[in-house]
PDB file of C-alpha atoms in Angstrom:
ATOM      1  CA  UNK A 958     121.026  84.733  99.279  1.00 93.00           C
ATOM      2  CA  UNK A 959     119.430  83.282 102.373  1.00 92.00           C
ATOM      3  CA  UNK A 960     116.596  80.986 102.993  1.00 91.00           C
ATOM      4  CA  UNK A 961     114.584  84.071 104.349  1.00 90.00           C
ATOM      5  CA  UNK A 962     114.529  85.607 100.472  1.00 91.00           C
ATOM      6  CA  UNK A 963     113.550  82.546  98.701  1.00 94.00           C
ATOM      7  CA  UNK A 964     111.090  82.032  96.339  1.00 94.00           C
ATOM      8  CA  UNK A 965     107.902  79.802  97.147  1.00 95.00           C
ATOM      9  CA  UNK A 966     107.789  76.695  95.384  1.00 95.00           C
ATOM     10  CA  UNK A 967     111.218  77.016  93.923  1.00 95.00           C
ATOM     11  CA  UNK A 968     114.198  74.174  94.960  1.00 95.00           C
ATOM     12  CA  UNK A 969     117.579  75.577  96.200  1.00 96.00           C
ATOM     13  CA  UNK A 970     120.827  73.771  96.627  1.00 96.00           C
ATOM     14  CA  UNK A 971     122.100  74.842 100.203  1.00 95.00           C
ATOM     15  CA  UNK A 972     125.386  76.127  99.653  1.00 95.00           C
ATOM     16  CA  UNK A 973     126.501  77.005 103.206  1.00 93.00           C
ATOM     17  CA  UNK A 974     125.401  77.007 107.305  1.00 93.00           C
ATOM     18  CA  UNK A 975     126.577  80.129 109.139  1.00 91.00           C
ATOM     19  CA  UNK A 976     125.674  79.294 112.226  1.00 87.00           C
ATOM     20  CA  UNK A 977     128.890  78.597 114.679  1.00 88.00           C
ATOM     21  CA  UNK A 978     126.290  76.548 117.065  1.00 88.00           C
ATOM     22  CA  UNK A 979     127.530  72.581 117.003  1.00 91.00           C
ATOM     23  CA  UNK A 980     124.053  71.193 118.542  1.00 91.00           C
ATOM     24  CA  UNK A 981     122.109  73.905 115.567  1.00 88.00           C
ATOM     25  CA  UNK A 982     123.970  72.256 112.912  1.00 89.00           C
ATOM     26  CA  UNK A 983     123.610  68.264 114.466  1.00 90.00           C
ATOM     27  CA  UNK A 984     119.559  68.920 114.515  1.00 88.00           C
ATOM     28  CA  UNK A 985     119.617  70.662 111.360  1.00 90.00           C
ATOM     29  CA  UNK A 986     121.895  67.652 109.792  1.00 91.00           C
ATOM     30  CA  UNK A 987     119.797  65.236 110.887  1.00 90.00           C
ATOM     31  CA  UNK A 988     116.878  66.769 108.911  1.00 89.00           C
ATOM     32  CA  UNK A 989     118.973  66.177 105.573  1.00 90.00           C
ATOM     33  CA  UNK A 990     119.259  69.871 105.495  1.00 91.00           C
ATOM     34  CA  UNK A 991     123.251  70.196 104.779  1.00 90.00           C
ATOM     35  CA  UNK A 992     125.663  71.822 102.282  1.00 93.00           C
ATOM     36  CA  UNK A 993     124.193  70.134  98.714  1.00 93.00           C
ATOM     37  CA  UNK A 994     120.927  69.192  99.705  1.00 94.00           C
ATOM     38  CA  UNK A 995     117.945  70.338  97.603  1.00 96.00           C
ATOM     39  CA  UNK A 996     115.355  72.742 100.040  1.00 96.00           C
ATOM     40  CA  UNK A 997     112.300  74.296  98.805  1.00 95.00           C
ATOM     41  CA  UNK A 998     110.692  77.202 100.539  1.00 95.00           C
ATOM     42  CA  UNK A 999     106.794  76.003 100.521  1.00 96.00           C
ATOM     43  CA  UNK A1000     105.913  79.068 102.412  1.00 95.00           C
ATOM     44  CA  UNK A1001     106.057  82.212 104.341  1.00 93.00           C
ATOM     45  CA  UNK A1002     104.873  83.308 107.544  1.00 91.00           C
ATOM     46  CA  UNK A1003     105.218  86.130 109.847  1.00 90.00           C
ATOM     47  CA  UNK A1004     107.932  84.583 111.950  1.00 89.00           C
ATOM     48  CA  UNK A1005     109.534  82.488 109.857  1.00 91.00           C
ATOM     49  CA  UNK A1006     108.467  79.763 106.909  1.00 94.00           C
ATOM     50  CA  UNK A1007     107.782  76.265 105.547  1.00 96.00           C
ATOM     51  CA  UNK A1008     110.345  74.266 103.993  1.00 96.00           C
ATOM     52  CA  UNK A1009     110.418  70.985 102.588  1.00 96.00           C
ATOM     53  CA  UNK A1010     113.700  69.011 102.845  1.00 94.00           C
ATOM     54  CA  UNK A1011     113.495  65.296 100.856  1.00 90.00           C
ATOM     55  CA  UNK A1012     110.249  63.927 102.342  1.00 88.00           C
ATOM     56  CA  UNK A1013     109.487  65.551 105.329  1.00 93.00           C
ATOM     57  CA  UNK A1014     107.896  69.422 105.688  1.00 95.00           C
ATOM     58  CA  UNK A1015     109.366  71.834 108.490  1.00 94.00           C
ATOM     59  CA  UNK A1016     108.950  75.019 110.123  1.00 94.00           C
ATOM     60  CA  UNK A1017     112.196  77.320 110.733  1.00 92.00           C
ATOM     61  CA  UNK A1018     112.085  80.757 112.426  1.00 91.00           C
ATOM     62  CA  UNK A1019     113.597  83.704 110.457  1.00 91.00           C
ATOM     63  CA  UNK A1020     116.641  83.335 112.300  1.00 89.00           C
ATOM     64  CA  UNK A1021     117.395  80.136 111.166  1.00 91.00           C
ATOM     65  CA  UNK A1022     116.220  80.864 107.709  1.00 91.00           C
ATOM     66  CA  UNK A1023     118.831  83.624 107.460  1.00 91.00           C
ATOM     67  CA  UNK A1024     121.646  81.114 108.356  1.00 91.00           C
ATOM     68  CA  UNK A1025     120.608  79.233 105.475  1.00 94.00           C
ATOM     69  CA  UNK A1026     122.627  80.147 102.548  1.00 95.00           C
ATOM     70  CA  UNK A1027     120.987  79.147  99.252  1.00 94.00           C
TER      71      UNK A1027
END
């Protein structure tokens, strides 16, 4: 299951990153948001949604939510 069809308010382990783009994964590292990590959709918007990794609150774009394995 991706990111994309998460529930609000629930916490998912990430399991995988399918994203083959080095400098996607080094930005997306350096939010904590790697294989193990906790992530918890807070919500969804047209083009993409809210997630909360550890203490800090982002926005991803439904592209990048879909490379987010859960």
């Amino acid at each position: 299951m991706t990111l994309k069809d998460a529930l609000e308010g629930k916490e998912y382990l990430v399991q995988r990153i399918d994203t083959d783009d080095e400098e996607l994964n080094a930005f997306l590292f350096s939010l904590g948001c790697y294989e193990g990590q906790p992530i918890t959709v807070v919500s969804h918007l047209k083009g993409g949604c809210v997630v909360s990794i550890k203490d800090g609150r982002y926005n991803i774009d439904n592209q990048l939510a879909e490379a987010i394995l859960i």
